[in-house]
JSON list of C-alpha atoms and ligand atoms in Angstrom, two decimals:
[
{"chain": "Q", "resi": 1, "resn": "MET", "atom": "CA", "xyz": [-35.50, 78.03, 169.03]},
{"chain": "Q", "resi": 2, "resn": "GLU", "atom": "CA", "xyz": [-38.95, 79.39, 169.11]},
{"chain": "Q", "resi": 3, "resn": "GLY", "atom": "CA", "xyz": [-42.42, 79.13, 170.28]},
{"chain": "Q", "resi": 4, "resn": "ILE", "atom": "CA", "xyz": [-45.47, 80.33, 172.60]},
{"chain": "Q", "resi": 5, "resn": "GLU", "atom": "CA", "xyz": [-45.38, 80.25, 176.36]},
{"chain": "Q", "resi": 6, "resn": "GLY", "atom": "CA", "xyz": [-45.10, 76.83, 177.84]},
{"chain": "Q", "resi": 7, "resn": "ALA", "atom": "CA", "xyz": [-43.49, 75.16, 174.66]},
{"chain": "Q", "resi": 8, "resn": "GLY", "atom": "CA", "xyz": [-40.50, 73.85, 176.38]},
{"chain": "Q", "resi": 9, "resn": "LYS", "atom": "CA", "xyz": [-37.86, 75.74, 174.35]},
{"chain": "Q", "resi": 10, "resn": "SER", "atom": "CA", "xyz": [-35.60, 76.27, 177.15]},
{"chain": "Q", "resi": 11, "resn": "THR", "atom": "CA", "xyz": [-35.41, 72.57, 178.04]},
{"chain": "Q", "resi": 12, "resn": "HIS", "atom": "CA", "xyz": [-34.73, 71.81, 174.26]},
{"chain": "Q", "resi": 13, "resn": "VAL", "atom": "CA", "xyz": [-32.10, 74.22, 174.08]},
{"chain": "Q", "resi": 14, "resn": "TRP", "atom": "CA", "xyz": [-30.07, 72.70, 176.75]},
{"chain": "Q", "resi": 15, "resn": "HIS", "atom": "CA", "xyz": [-30.78, 69.03, 175.22]},
{"chain": "Q", "resi": 16, "resn": "LEU", "atom": "CA", "xyz": [-29.60, 70.25, 171.82]},
{"chain": "Q", "resi": 17, "resn": "VAL", "atom": "CA", "xyz": [-26.72, 72.26, 173.48]},
{"chain": "Q", "resi": 18, "resn": "ALA", "atom": "CA", "xyz": [-25.51, 69.02, 175.42]},
{"chain": "Q", "resi": 19, "resn": "ASP", "atom": "CA", "xyz": [-25.88, 67.14, 172.02]},
{"chain": "Q", "resi": 20, "resn": "LEU", "atom": "CA", "xyz": [-23.62, 69.53, 170.17]},
{"chain": "Q", "resi": 21, "resn": "SER", "atom": "CA", "xyz": [-21.05, 69.80, 172.69]},
{"chain": "Q", "resi": 22, "resn": "ALA", "atom": "CA", "xyz": [-21.03, 65.87, 173.00]},
{"chain": "Q", "resi": 23, "resn": "HIS", "atom": "CA", "xyz": [-20.33, 65.85, 169.42]},
{"chain": "Q", "resi": 24, "resn": "GLY", "atom": "CA", "xyz": [-17.30, 67.94, 169.77]},
{"chain": "Q", "resi": 25, "resn": "ILE", "atom": "CA", "xyz": [-19.02, 71.29, 168.49]},
{"chain": "Q", "resi": 26, "resn": "ASP", "atom": "CA", "xyz": [-18.06, 74.67, 170.38]},
{"chain": "Q", "resi": 27, "resn": "VAL", "atom": "CA", "xyz": [-21.57, 76.00, 171.29]},
{"chain": "Q", "resi": 28, "resn": "VAL", "atom": "CA", "xyz": [-22.73, 79.03, 173.25]},
{"chain": "Q", "resi": 29, "resn": "ALA", "atom": "CA", "xyz": [-26.36, 78.97, 174.68]},
{"chain": "Q", "resi": 30, "resn": "THR", "atom": "CA", "xyz": [-27.94, 82.45, 174.94]},
{"chain": "Q", "resi": 31, "resn": "ARG", "atom": "CA", "xyz": [-31.47, 83.56, 175.20]},
{"chain": "Q", "resi": 32, "resn": "GLU", "atom": "CA", "xyz": [-33.43, 86.84, 174.35]},
{"chain": "Q", "resi": 33, "resn": "PRO", "atom": "CA", "xyz": [-34.67, 89.01, 175.33]},
{"chain": "Q", "resi": 34, "resn": "GLY", "atom": "CA", "xyz": [-31.39, 89.15, 177.23]},
{"chain": "Q", "resi": 35, "resn": "GLY", "atom": "CA", "xyz": [-27.95, 87.60, 176.82]},
{"chain": "Q", "resi": 36, "resn": "THR", "atom": "CA", "xyz": [-25.65, 90.60, 177.71]},
{"chain": "Q", "resi": 37, "resn": "LEU", "atom": "CA", "xyz": [-25.84, 92.98, 180.52]},
{"chain": "Q", "resi": 38, "resn": "ALA", "atom": "CA", "xyz": [-27.40, 95.49, 178.68]},
{"chain": "Q", "resi": 39, "resn": "ALA", "atom": "CA", "xyz": [-29.92, 93.42, 177.21]},
{"chain": "Q", "resi": 40, "resn": "GLU", "atom": "CA", "xyz": [-30.85, 91.54, 180.27]},
{"chain": "Q", "resi": 41, "resn": "ALA", "atom": "CA", "xyz": [-31.49, 95.05, 181.98]},
{"chain": "Q", "resi": 42, "resn": "VAL", "atom": "CA", "xyz": [-34.02, 95.88, 179.30]},
{"chain": "Q", "resi": 43, "resn": "ARG", "atom": "CA", "xyz": [-35.36, 92.22, 179.62]},
{"chain": "Q", "resi": 44, "resn": "THR", "atom": "CA", "xyz": [-36.36, 93.39, 183.29]},
{"chain": "Q", "resi": 45, "resn": "LEU", "atom": "CA", "xyz": [-38.33, 96.38, 182.11]},
{"chain": "Q", "resi": 46, "resn": "ILE", "atom": "CA", "xyz": [-40.03, 94.66, 179.36]},
{"chain": "Q", "resi": 47, "resn": "LEU", "atom": "CA", "xyz": [-41.00, 91.46, 181.51]},
{"chain": "Q", "resi": 48, "resn": "SER", "atom": "CA", "xyz": [-42.20, 93.38, 184.68]},
{"chain": "Q", "resi": 49, "resn": "ASP", "atom": "CA", "xyz": [-44.86, 96.02, 185.12]},
{"chain": "Q", "resi": 50, "resn": "ALA", "atom": "CA", "xyz": [-48.40, 96.26, 183.78]},
{"chain": "Q", "resi": 51, "resn": "VAL", "atom": "CA", "xyz": [-49.44, 94.24, 180.96]},
{"chain": "Q", "resi": 52, "resn": "ASP", "atom": "CA", "xyz": [-50.23, 97.76, 179.07]},
{"chain": "Q", "resi": 53, "resn": "ALA", "atom": "CA", "xyz": [-46.81, 99.08, 180.05]},
{"chain": "Q", "resi": 54, "resn": "TRP", "atom": "CA", "xyz": [-45.60, 99.40, 176.57]},
{"chain": "Q", "resi": 55, "resn": "LEU", "atom": "CA", "xyz": [-47.23, 100.38, 173.56]},
{"chain": "Q", "resi": 56, "resn": "PRO", "atom": "CA", "xyz": [-46.28, 97.58, 170.66]},
{"chain": "Q", "resi": 57, "resn": "MET", "atom": "CA", "xyz": [-43.80, 100.03, 168.81]},
{"chain": "Q", "resi": 58, "resn": "SER", "atom": "CA", "xyz": [-41.94, 100.98, 172.21]},
{"chain": "Q", "resi": 59, "resn": "GLU", "atom": "CA", "xyz": [-41.93, 97.62, 172.97]},
{"chain": "Q", "resi": 60, "resn": "ALA", "atom": "CA", "xyz": [-40.51, 96.38, 169.61]},
{"chain": "Q", "resi": 61, "resn": "LEU", "atom": "CA", "xyz": [-37.87, 99.08, 169.62]},
{"chain": "Q", "resi": 62, "resn": "LEU", "atom": "CA", "xyz": [-36.94, 97.98, 173.31]},
{"chain": "Q", "resi": 63, "resn": "HIS", "atom": "CA", "xyz": [-36.70, 94.49, 171.74]},
{"chain": "Q", "resi": 64, "resn": "TYR", "atom": "CA", "xyz": [-34.48, 95.37, 169.12]},
{"chain": "Q", "resi": 65, "resn": "ALA", "atom": "CA", "xyz": [-32.24, 97.59, 171.31]},
{"chain": "Q", "resi": 66, "resn": "ALA", "atom": "CA", "xyz": [-31.66, 94.41, 173.38]},
{"chain": "Q", "resi": 67, "resn": "ARG", "atom": "CA", "xyz": [-31.09, 92.35, 170.05]},
{"chain": "Q", "resi": 68, "resn": "ARG", "atom": "CA", "xyz": [-28.35, 94.45, 168.62]},
{"chain": "Q", "resi": 69, "resn": "ASP", "atom": "CA", "xyz": [-26.52, 94.67, 171.80]},
{"chain": "Q", "resi": 70, "resn": "HIS", "atom": "CA", "xyz": [-26.84, 90.99, 172.05]},
{"chain": "Q", "resi": 71, "resn": "VAL", "atom": "CA", "xyz": [-25.53, 90.54, 168.49]},
{"chain": "Q", "resi": 72, "resn": "ASP", "atom": "CA", "xyz": [-22.81, 93.19, 168.63]},
{"chain": "Q", "resi": 73, "resn": "ARG", "atom": "CA", "xyz": [-21.38, 91.93, 171.90]},
{"chain": "Q", "resi": 74, "resn": "LEU", "atom": "CA", "xyz": [-22.10, 88.11, 171.91]},
{"chain": "Q", "resi": 75, "resn": "ILE", "atom": "CA", "xyz": [-23.65, 86.39, 168.70]},
{"chain": "Q", "resi": 76, "resn": "ALA", "atom": "CA", "xyz": [-21.47, 88.18, 166.29]},
{"chain": "Q", "resi": 77, "resn": "PRO", "atom": "CA", "xyz": [-18.06, 87.44, 167.96]},
{"chain": "Q", "resi": 78, "resn": "ALA", "atom": "CA", "xyz": [-19.07, 83.93, 168.73]},
{"chain": "Q", "resi": 79, "resn": "LEU", "atom": "CA", "xyz": [-19.99, 83.15, 165.25]},
{"chain": "Q", "resi": 80, "resn": "ALA", "atom": "CA", "xyz": [-16.73, 85.06, 164.11]},
{"chain": "Q", "resi": 81, "resn": "ALA", "atom": "CA", "xyz": [-14.97, 83.03, 166.17]},
{"chain": "Q", "resi": 82, "resn": "GLY", "atom": "CA", "xyz": [-16.40, 79.61, 164.62]},
{"chain": "Q", "resi": 83, "resn": "ARG", "atom": "CA", "xyz": [-18.54, 78.90, 167.46]},
{"chain": "Q", "resi": 84, "resn": "TRP", "atom": "CA", "xyz": [-22.21, 77.80, 167.03]},
{"chain": "Q", "resi": 85, "resn": "VAL", "atom": "CA", "xyz": [-25.14, 79.84, 168.75]},
{"chain": "Q", "resi": 86, "resn": "VAL", "atom": "CA", "xyz": [-28.19, 78.35, 169.85]},
{"chain": "Q", "resi": 87, "resn": "CYS", "atom": "CA", "xyz": [-30.69, 81.10, 171.09]},
{"chain": "Q", "resi": 88, "resn": "ASP", "atom": "CA", "xyz": [-33.72, 80.54, 173.16]},
{"chain": "Q", "resi": 89, "resn": "ARG", "atom": "CA", "xyz": [-35.73, 83.10, 170.94]},
{"chain": "Q", "resi": 90, "resn": "PHE", "atom": "CA", "xyz": [-34.60, 85.62, 168.38]},
{"chain": "Q", "resi": 91, "resn": "ALA", "atom": "CA", "xyz": [-36.32, 87.91, 165.88]},
{"chain": "Q", "resi": 92, "resn": "ASP", "atom": "CA", "xyz": [-39.30, 85.50, 165.16]},
{"chain": "Q", "resi": 93, "resn": "SER", "atom": "CA", "xyz": [-40.34, 86.22, 168.67]},
{"chain": "Q", "resi": 94, "resn": "THR", "atom": "CA", "xyz": [-40.50, 90.00, 167.77]},
{"chain": "Q", "resi": 95, "resn": "MET", "atom": "CA", "xyz": [-42.53, 89.10, 164.43]},
{"chain": "Q", "resi": 96, "resn": "ALA", "atom": "CA", "xyz": [-44.96, 86.64, 166.15]},
{"chain": "Q", "resi": 97, "resn": "TYR", "atom": "CA", "xyz": [-45.53, 88.88, 169.45]},
{"chain": "Q", "resi": 98, "resn": "GLN", "atom": "CA", "xyz": [-45.30, 92.28, 168.32]},
{"chain": "Q", "resi": 99, "resn": "GLY", "atom": "CA", "xyz": [-46.13, 91.95, 164.46]},
{"chain": "Q", "resi": 100, "resn": "TYR", "atom": "CA", "xyz": [-48.99, 89.59, 164.93]},
{"chain": "Q", "resi": 101, "resn": "GLY", "atom": "CA", "xyz": [-49.81, 89.35, 168.57]},
{"chain": "Q", "resi": 102, "resn": "GLN", "atom": "CA", "xyz": [-49.66, 93.22, 169.42]},
{"chain": "Q", "resi": 103, "resn": "GLN", "atom": "CA", "xyz": [-50.74, 93.96, 165.92]},
{"chain": "Q", "resi": 104, "resn": "LEU", "atom": "CA", "xyz": [-47.95, 96.04, 164.92]},
{"chain": "Q", "resi": 105, "resn": "GLY", "atom": "CA", "xyz": [-47.98, 94.38, 161.55]},
{"chain": "Q", "resi": 106, "resn": "THR", "atom": "CA", "xyz": [-45.30, 92.18, 159.77]},
{"chain": "Q", "resi": 107, "resn": "GLU", "atom": "CA", "xyz": [-44.32, 95.01, 157.65]},
{"chain": "Q", "resi": 108, "resn": "THR", "atom": "CA", "xyz": [-43.00, 97.33, 160.03]},
{"chain": "Q", "resi": 109, "resn": "VAL", "atom": "CA", "xyz": [-41.35, 94.82, 162.10]},
{"chain": "Q", "resi": 110, "resn": "ALA", "atom": "CA", "xyz": [-39.50, 93.59, 158.92]},
{"chain": "Q", "resi": 111, "resn": "ARG", "atom": "CA", "xyz": [-38.62, 96.92, 158.36]},
{"chain": "Q", "resi": 112, "resn": "LEU", "atom": "CA", "xyz": [-37.01, 97.41, 161.84]},
{"chain": "Q", "resi": 113, "resn": "HIS", "atom": "CA", "xyz": [-35.30, 94.26, 161.34]},
{"chain": "Q", "resi": 114, "resn": "ALA", "atom": "CA", "xyz": [-33.41, 95.58, 158.33]},
{"chain": "Q", "resi": 115, "resn": "LEU", "atom": "CA", "xyz": [-32.73, 98.82, 159.68]},
{"chain": "Q", "resi": 116, "resn": "VAL", "atom": "CA", "xyz": [-31.18, 97.12, 163.00]},
{"chain": "Q", "resi": 117, "resn": "LEU", "atom": "CA", "xyz": [-29.76, 93.99, 161.89]},
{"chain": "Q", "resi": 118, "resn": "GLY", "atom": "CA", "xyz": [-29.65, 93.81, 157.93]},
{"chain": "Q", "resi": 119, "resn": "GLU", "atom": "CA", "xyz": [-29.99, 90.39, 156.79]},
{"chain": "Q", "resi": 120, "resn": "LEU", "atom": "CA", "xyz": [-28.76, 88.55, 159.60]},
{"chain": "Q", "resi": 121, "resn": "GLN", "atom": "CA", "xyz": [-31.06, 85.49, 160.16]},
{"chain": "Q", "resi": 122, "resn": "PRO", "atom": "CA", "xyz": [-30.39, 82.39, 162.07]},
{"chain": "Q", "resi": 123, "resn": "ASP", "atom": "CA", "xyz": [-29.42, 79.28, 159.72]},
{"chain": "Q", "resi": 124, "resn": "LEU", "atom": "CA", "xyz": [-32.13, 77.10, 161.23]},
{"chain": "Q", "resi": 125, "resn": "THR", "atom": "CA", "xyz": [-35.14, 78.27, 163.47]},
{"chain": "Q", "resi": 126, "resn": "LEU", "atom": "CA", "xyz": [-36.82, 75.49, 165.14]},
{"chain": "Q", "resi": 127, "resn": "ILE", "atom": "CA", "xyz": [-40.70, 76.63, 166.16]},
{"chain": "Q", "resi": 128, "resn": "LEU", "atom": "CA", "xyz": [-42.11, 74.47, 168.94]},
{"chain": "Q", "resi": 129, "resn": "ASP", "atom": "CA", "xyz": [-45.56, 74.52, 168.13]},
{"chain": "Q", "resi": 130, "resn": "LEU", "atom": "CA", "xyz": [-48.41, 73.91, 170.97]},
{"chain": "Q", "resi": 131, "resn": "ASP", "atom": "CA", "xyz": [-51.84, 74.36, 171.77]},
{"chain": "Q", "resi": 132, "resn": "VAL", "atom": "CA", "xyz": [-52.17, 77.65, 173.54]},
{"chain": "Q", "resi": 133, "resn": "ASP", "atom": "CA", "xyz": [-54.41, 76.60, 176.55]},
{"chain": "Q", "resi": 134, "resn": "VAL", "atom": "CA", "xyz": [-51.96, 73.63, 176.99]},
{"chain": "Q", "resi": 135, "resn": "GLY", "atom": "CA", "xyz": [-48.96, 76.00, 176.93]},
{"chain": "Q", "resi": 136, "resn": "LEU", "atom": "CA", "xyz": [-50.38, 78.61, 179.44]},
{"chain": "Q", "resi": 137, "resn": "ASP", "atom": "CA", "xyz": [-51.47, 75.44, 181.60]},
{"chain": "Q", "resi": 138, "resn": "ARG", "atom": "CA", "xyz": [-48.19, 74.29, 181.78]},
{"chain": "Q", "resi": 139, "resn": "VAL", "atom": "CA", "xyz": [-46.63, 77.85, 182.59]},
{"chain": "Q", "resi": 140, "resn": "ARG", "atom": "CA", "xyz": [-49.00, 78.33, 185.21]},
{"chain": "Q", "resi": 141, "resn": "ARG", "atom": "CA", "xyz": [-48.29, 75.16, 187.15]},
{"chain": "Q", "resi": 142, "resn": "ARG", "atom": "CA", "xyz": [-44.78, 75.70, 186.93]},
{"chain": "Q", "resi": 143, "resn": "SER", "atom": "CA", "xyz": [-45.13, 79.38, 188.38]},
{"chain": "Q", "resi": 144, "resn": "PRO", "atom": "CA", "xyz": [-47.67, 81.14, 190.02]},
{"chain": "Q", "resi": 145, "resn": "LEU", "atom": "CA", "xyz": [-45.74, 84.49, 189.32]},
{"chain": "Q", "resi": 146, "resn": "SER", "atom": "CA", "xyz": [-46.39, 85.11, 185.97]},
{"chain": "Q", "resi": 147, "resn": "ASP", "atom": "CA", "xyz": [-44.31, 87.67, 183.54]},
{"chain": "Q", "resi": 148, "resn": "ARG", "atom": "CA", "xyz": [-46.06, 90.20, 181.65]},
{"chain": "Q", "resi": 149, "resn": "TYR", "atom": "CA", "xyz": [-46.81, 88.29, 178.37]},
{"chain": "Q", "resi": 150, "resn": "GLU", "atom": "CA", "xyz": [-48.03, 85.39, 180.49]},
{"chain": "Q", "resi": 151, "resn": "ARG", "atom": "CA", "xyz": [-50.84, 87.53, 181.94]},
{"chain": "Q", "resi": 152, "resn": "MET", "atom": "CA", "xyz": [-51.85, 88.71, 178.28]},
{"chain": "Q", "resi": 153, "resn": "ASP", "atom": "CA", "xyz": [-55.15, 87.55, 176.85]},
{"chain": "Q", "resi": 154, "resn": "PRO", "atom": "CA", "xyz": [-55.25, 84.08, 175.31]},
{"chain": "Q", "resi": 155, "resn": "ARG", "atom": "CA", "xyz": [-56.42, 85.74, 172.16]},
{"chain": "Q", "resi": 156, "resn": "PHE", "atom": "CA", "xyz": [-53.17, 87.32, 171.87]},
{"chain": "Q", "resi": 157, "resn": "HIS", "atom": "CA", "xyz": [-51.38, 84.02, 172.49]},
{"chain": "Q", "resi": 158, "resn": "ARG", "atom": "CA", "xyz": [-53.50, 82.73, 169.56]},
{"chain": "Q", "resi": 159, "resn": "ARG", "atom": "CA", "xyz": [-52.54, 85.39, 167.19]},
{"chain": "Q", "resi": 160, "resn": "VAL", "atom": "CA", "xyz": [-48.71, 84.80, 168.34]},
{"chain": "Q", "resi": 161, "resn": "ARG", "atom": "CA", "xyz": [-49.00, 80.80, 167.49]},
{"chain": "Q", "resi": 162, "resn": "ALA", "atom": "CA", "xyz": [-50.94, 81.50, 164.11]},
{"chain": "Q", "resi": 163, "resn": "GLY", "atom": "CA", "xyz": [-47.80, 84.09, 163.47]},
{"chain": "Q", "resi": 164, "resn": "PHE", "atom": "CA", "xyz": [-44.87, 81.53, 163.92]},
{"chain": "Q", "resi": 165, "resn": "LEU", "atom": "CA", "xyz": [-46.83, 79.12, 161.86]},
{"chain": "Q", "resi": 166, "resn": "GLU", "atom": "CA", "xyz": [-47.07, 81.95, 159.26]},
{"chain": "Q", "resi": 167, "resn": "ILE", "atom": "CA", "xyz": [-43.52, 82.75, 159.41]},
{"chain": "Q", "resi": 168, "resn": "ALA", "atom": "CA", "xyz": [-42.49, 79.00, 159.18]},
{"chain": "Q", "resi": 169, "resn": "HIS", "atom": "CA", "xyz": [-44.76, 78.73, 156.34]},
{"chain": "Q", "resi": 170, "resn": "ASN", "atom": "CA", "xyz": [-43.37, 81.71, 154.57]},
{"chain": "Q", "resi": 171, "resn": "ASP", "atom": "CA", "xyz": [-39.68, 80.50, 154.90]},
{"chain": "Q", "resi": 172, "resn": "PRO", "atom": "CA", "xyz": [-39.49, 76.79, 154.78]},
{"chain": "Q", "resi": 173, "resn": "ASP", "atom": "CA", "xyz": [-35.85, 76.90, 153.99]},
{"chain": "Q", "resi": 174, "resn": "ARG", "atom": "CA", "xyz": [-34.91, 78.48, 157.48]},
{"chain": "Q", "resi": 175, "resn": "CYS", "atom": "CA", "xyz": [-37.78, 77.10, 159.72]},
{"chain": "Q", "resi": 176, "resn": "HIS", "atom": "CA", "xyz": [-38.79, 73.93, 161.09]},
{"chain": "Q", "resi": 177, "resn": "VAL", "atom": "CA", "xyz": [-41.99, 73.30, 163.08]},
{"chain": "Q", "resi": 178, "resn": "ILE", "atom": "CA", "xyz": [-41.91, 70.71, 165.89]},
{"chain": "Q", "resi": 179, "resn": "ASP", "atom": "CA", "xyz": [-45.25, 69.24, 167.53]},
{"chain": "Q", "resi": 180, "resn": "ALA", "atom": "CA", "xyz": [-44.28, 70.43, 171.11]},
{"chain": "Q", "resi": 181, "resn": "GLY", "atom": "CA", "xyz": [-47.38, 68.73, 172.26]},
{"chain": "Q", "resi": 182, "resn": "ALA", "atom": "CA", "xyz": [-45.64, 65.23, 172.07]},
{"chain": "Q", "resi": 183, "resn": "PRO", "atom": "CA", "xyz": [-43.82, 63.43, 174.68]},
{"chain": "Q", "resi": 184, "resn": "PRO", "atom": "CA", "xyz": [-40.44, 65.09, 175.70]},
{"chain": "Q", "resi": 185, "resn": "ASP", "atom": "CA", "xyz": [-38.20, 62.31, 174.28]},
{"chain": "Q", "resi": 186, "resn": "ALA", "atom": "CA", "xyz": [-40.36, 62.46, 170.87]},
{"chain": "Q", "resi": 187, "resn": "VAL", "atom": "CA", "xyz": [-39.78, 66.54, 170.92]},
{"chain": "Q", "resi": 188, "resn": "LYS", "atom": "CA", "xyz": [-35.90, 65.80, 171.68]},
{"chain": "Q", "resi": 189, "resn": "ALA", "atom": "CA", "xyz": [-35.76, 63.30, 168.97]},
{"chain": "Q", "resi": 190, "resn": "ALA", "atom": "CA", "xyz": [-37.36, 65.77, 166.49]},
{"chain": "Q", "resi": 191, "resn": "VAL", "atom": "CA", "xyz": [-34.99, 68.41, 167.31]},
{"chain": "Q", "resi": 192, "resn": "ARG", "atom": "CA", "xyz": [-31.80, 66.29, 166.68]},
{"chain": "Q", "resi": 193, "resn": "GLN", "atom": "CA", "xyz": [-33.40, 65.02, 163.59]},
{"chain": "Q", "resi": 194, "resn": "ALA", "atom": "CA", "xyz": [-34.11, 68.42, 162.22]},
{"chain": "Q", "resi": 195, "resn": "VAL", "atom": "CA", "xyz": [-30.62, 69.59, 163.35]},
{"chain": "Q", "resi": 196, "resn": "ARG", "atom": "CA", "xyz": [-29.20, 66.63, 161.58]},
{"chain": "Q", "resi": 197, "resn": "GLN", "atom": "CA", "xyz": [-30.56, 67.22, 158.23]},
{"chain": "Q", "resi": 198, "resn": "ARG", "atom": "CA", "xyz": [-30.74, 70.92, 158.03]},
{"chain": "Q", "resi": 199, "resn": "LEU", "atom": "CA", "xyz": [-27.37, 71.63, 159.27]},
{"chain": "Q", "resi": 200, "resn": "ARG", "atom": "CA", "xyz": [-25.57, 68.53, 158.01]},
{"chain": "Q", "resi": 201, "resn": "VAL", "atom": "CA", "xyz": [-24.34, 67.54, 161.51]},
{"chain": "Q", "resi": 202, "resn": "GLU", "atom": "CA", "xyz": [-24.05, 63.86, 162.83]},
{"chain": "Q", "resi": 203, "resn": "LEU", "atom": "CA", "xyz": [-25.43, 63.83, 166.29]},
{"chain": "Q", "resi": 204, "resn": "ALA", "atom": "CA", "xyz": [-25.12, 60.26, 168.42]},
{"chain": "Q", "resi": 205, "resn": "GLU", "atom": "CA", "xyz": [-28.27, 58.55, 169.52]},
{"chain": "H", "resi": 1, "resn": "LIG", "atom": "P1", "xyz": [-39.36, 83.54, 178.05]},
{"chain": "H", "resi": 1, "resn": "LIG", "atom": "O1", "xyz": [-37.88, 83.68, 178.25]},
{"chain": "H", "resi": 1, "resn": "LIG", "atom": "O2", "xyz": [-40.03, 82.95, 179.01]},
{"chain": "H", "resi": 1, "resn": "LIG", "atom": "O3", "xyz": [-39.44, 83.00, 176.45]},
{"chain": "H", "resi": 1, "resn": "LIG", "atom": "O4", "xyz": [-39.84, 85.16, 178.02]},
{"chain": "H", "resi": 1, "resn": "LIG", "atom": "C1", "xyz": [-39.47, 86.35, 177.29]},
{"chain": "H", "resi": 1, "resn": "LIG", "atom": "C2", "xyz": [-41.04, 86.93, 176.80]},
{"chain": "H", "resi": 1, "resn": "LIG", "atom": "O5", "xyz": [-40.75, 87.93, 176.07]},
{"chain": "H", "resi": 1, "resn": "LIG", "atom": "C3", "xyz": [-41.77, 85.69, 176.39]},
{"chain": "H", "resi": 1, "resn": "LIG", "atom": "O6", "xyz": [-43.13, 86.07, 176.66]},
{"chain": "H", "resi": 1, "resn": "LIG", "atom": "C4", "xyz": [-42.04, 86.25, 174.67]},
{"chain": "H", "resi": 1, "resn": "LIG", "atom": "C5", "xyz": [-41.42, 87.84, 174.93]},
{"chain": "H", "resi": 1, "resn": "LIG", "atom": "N1", "xyz": [-40.99, 88.41, 173.72]},
{"chain": "H", "resi": 1, "resn": "LIG", "atom": "C6", "xyz": [-41.33, 89.35, 172.72]},
{"chain": "H", "resi": 1, "resn": "LIG", "atom": "O7", "xyz": [-42.62, 89.55, 173.05]},
{"chain": "H", "resi": 1, "resn": "LIG", "atom": "N2", "xyz": [-40.63, 89.71, 171.47]},
{"chain": "H", "resi": 1, "resn": "LIG", "atom": "C7", "xyz": [-39.43, 89.27, 171.73]},
{"chain": "H", "resi": 1, "resn": "LIG", "atom": "O8", "xyz": [-38.85, 89.71, 170.47]},
{"chain": "H", "resi": 1, "resn": "LIG", "atom": "C8", "xyz": [-38.94, 88.32, 172.39]},
{"chain": "H", "resi": 1, "resn": "LIG", "atom": "C9", "xyz": [-37.39, 87.98, 172.20]},
{"chain": "H", "resi": 1, "resn": "LIG", "atom": "C10", "xyz": [-39.62, 87.82, 173.63]}
]
């Protein structure tokens, strides 16, 4: 599940996990950056401190260091055991935030991905799309204590949003864009519908 700040990813990860579990699917919910002890430590490094604490390449390397640990210790073993994995953010976030937002470039991030994870990609990526100002407003209402990314310039967040839409446009077989500005129940239904169609699983209403 991907998207800009305030798009509602975490909420919809939990709805989806509840739906899949009710359908008898053995599912693990996790998040990035994080998901394992080491990757959560990297999360703390990346999300605290000053906006300019990391240069784009260092930051992308940190995200990929965390991701490799997360894949090796949690995601790959879960998949090998036949479980489903629903992840709140994954590699498209590095492409959108560091590749497009911090302007590291798409080619560099793609090469980093190939080096660290080879061809590993999610079977389905849901991109919750939302107006940047609406998203940032939601985040600020939720908590006045913002993290490093939330404090970044709205222009940065506009590049991130455009990045996600371009990723989806370039990979329509894997990505599905959902209007996260719709009422929560409509977003929930759209997530369910996409999972039903794309992953061929019958989820009850
Ligand atoms: P979140 O848990 O609220 O989504 O916060 C994670 C933040 O980290 C969010 O602002 C997006 C950012 N991020 C990146 O910049 N690159 C990445 O690869 C990932 C996974 C997250």
